[in-house]
CSV table of C-alpha atoms in Angstrom, one decimal:
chain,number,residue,atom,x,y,z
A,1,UNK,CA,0.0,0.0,0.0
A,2,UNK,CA,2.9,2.0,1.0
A,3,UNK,CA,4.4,1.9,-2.7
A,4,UNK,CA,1.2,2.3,-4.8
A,5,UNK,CA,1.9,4.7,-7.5
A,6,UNK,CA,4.9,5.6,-6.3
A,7,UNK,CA,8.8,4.6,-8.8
A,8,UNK,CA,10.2,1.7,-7.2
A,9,UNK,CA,13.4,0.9,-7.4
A,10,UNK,CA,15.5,-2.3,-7.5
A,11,UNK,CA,18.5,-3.7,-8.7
A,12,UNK,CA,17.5,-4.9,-11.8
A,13,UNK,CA,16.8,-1.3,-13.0
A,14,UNK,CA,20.2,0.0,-11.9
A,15,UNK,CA,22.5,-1.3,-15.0
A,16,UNK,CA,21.6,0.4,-18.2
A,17,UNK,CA,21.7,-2.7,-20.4
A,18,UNK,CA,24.5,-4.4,-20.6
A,19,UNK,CA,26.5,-1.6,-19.0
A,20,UNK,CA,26.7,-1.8,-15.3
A,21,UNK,CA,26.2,1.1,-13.2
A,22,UNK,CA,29.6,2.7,-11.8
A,23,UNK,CA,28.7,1.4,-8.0
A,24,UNK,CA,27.8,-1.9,-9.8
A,25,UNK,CA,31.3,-2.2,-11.3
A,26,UNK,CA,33.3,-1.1,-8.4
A,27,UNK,CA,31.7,-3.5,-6.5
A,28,UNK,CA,33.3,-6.0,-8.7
A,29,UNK,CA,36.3,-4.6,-9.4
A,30,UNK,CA,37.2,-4.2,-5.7
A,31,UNK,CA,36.3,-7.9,-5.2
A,32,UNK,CA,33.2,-6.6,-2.3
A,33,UNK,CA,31.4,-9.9,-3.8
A,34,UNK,CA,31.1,-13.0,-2.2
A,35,UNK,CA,27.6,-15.2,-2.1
A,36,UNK,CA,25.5,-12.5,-3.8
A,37,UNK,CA,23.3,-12.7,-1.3
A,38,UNK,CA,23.5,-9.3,0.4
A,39,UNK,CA,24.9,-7.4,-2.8
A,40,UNK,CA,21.7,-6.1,-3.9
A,41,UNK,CA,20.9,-4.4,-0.5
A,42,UNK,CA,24.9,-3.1,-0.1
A,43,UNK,CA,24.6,-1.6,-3.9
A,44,UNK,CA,21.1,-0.2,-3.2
A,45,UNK,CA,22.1,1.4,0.1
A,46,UNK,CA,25.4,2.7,-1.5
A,47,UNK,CA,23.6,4.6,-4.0
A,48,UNK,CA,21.4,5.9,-1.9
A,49,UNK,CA,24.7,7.3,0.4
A,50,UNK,CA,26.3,8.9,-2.5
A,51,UNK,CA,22.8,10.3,-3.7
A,52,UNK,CA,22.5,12.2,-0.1
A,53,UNK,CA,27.2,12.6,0.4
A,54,UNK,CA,28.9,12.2,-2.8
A,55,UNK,CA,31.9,11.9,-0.3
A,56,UNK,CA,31.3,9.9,2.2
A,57,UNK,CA,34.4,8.8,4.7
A,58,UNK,CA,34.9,5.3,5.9
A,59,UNK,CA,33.7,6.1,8.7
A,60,UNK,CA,30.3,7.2,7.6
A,61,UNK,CA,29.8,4.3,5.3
A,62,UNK,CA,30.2,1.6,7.5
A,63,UNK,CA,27.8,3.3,9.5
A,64,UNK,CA,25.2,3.7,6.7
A,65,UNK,CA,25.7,-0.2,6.4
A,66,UNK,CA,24.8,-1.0,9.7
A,67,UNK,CA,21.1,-3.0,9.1
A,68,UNK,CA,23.0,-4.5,5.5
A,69,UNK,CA,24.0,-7.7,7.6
A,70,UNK,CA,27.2,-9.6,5.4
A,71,UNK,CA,28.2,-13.3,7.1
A,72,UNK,CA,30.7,-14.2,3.9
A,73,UNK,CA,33.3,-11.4,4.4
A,74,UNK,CA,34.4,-8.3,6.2
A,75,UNK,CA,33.5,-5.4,5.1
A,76,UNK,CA,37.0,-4.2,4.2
A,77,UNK,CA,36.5,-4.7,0.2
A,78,UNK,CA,32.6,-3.0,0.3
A,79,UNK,CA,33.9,0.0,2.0
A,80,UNK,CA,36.3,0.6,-1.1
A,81,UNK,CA,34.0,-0.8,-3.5
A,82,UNK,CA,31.3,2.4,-2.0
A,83,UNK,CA,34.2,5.1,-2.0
A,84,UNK,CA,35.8,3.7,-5.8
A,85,UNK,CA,31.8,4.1,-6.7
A,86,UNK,CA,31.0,7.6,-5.5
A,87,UNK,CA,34.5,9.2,-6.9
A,88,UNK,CA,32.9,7.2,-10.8
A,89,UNK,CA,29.7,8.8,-9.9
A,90,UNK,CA,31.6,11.9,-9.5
A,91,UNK,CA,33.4,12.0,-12.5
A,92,UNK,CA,36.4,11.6,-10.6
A,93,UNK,CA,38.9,8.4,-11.9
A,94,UNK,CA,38.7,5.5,-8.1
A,95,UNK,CA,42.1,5.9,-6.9
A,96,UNK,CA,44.2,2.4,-7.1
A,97,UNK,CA,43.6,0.2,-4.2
A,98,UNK,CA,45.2,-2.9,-3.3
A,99,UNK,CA,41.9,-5.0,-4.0
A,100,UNK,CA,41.5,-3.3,-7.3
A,101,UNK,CA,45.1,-3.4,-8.6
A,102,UNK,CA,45.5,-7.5,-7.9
């Protein structure tokens, strides 16, 4: 009821064709997948961080990810996946990181 007539969303409408969206990509190339399980929610929730802080600190993501619950890996690799994402979004080129430069 909550949603009726109202844009909804989802992570299926994030990648314009066969193109992913920036957050989408530096998710993979930061290696911040594991199971897939909880990817969807981490994307969705990063995008909606940058939409509100294009710049968010480590600090601040990590707590914007607090109700995203991940039981395969740390959250080392999503937190540079989010800030690789927002500086894409930005227009800015992710600066080199160990995950992405392996």
């Amino acid at each position: 009821v909550q949603a009726e007539g109202k844009n909804v969303l989802t992570i299926e409408g994030v990648a314009k064709g066969d193109d992913l969206h920036p957050m989408q990509e530096a998710f993979r190339e930061n290696h911040a997948l594991q199971c897939g399980f909880c990817t969807p929610g981490m994307v969705m929730s990063a995008l909606d961080l940058v939409k509100n802080n294009a710049n968010p600190s480590d600090k601040e993501i990590r707590e914007y990810l607090e109700g995203n619950l991940c039981r395969c890996t740390g959250y080392h690799n999503i937190v540079l996946a989010i800030k690789a994402g927002a500086a894409s979004m930005r227009g800015e080129a992710p600066a080199k990181t160990p995950a992405a430069a392996e």
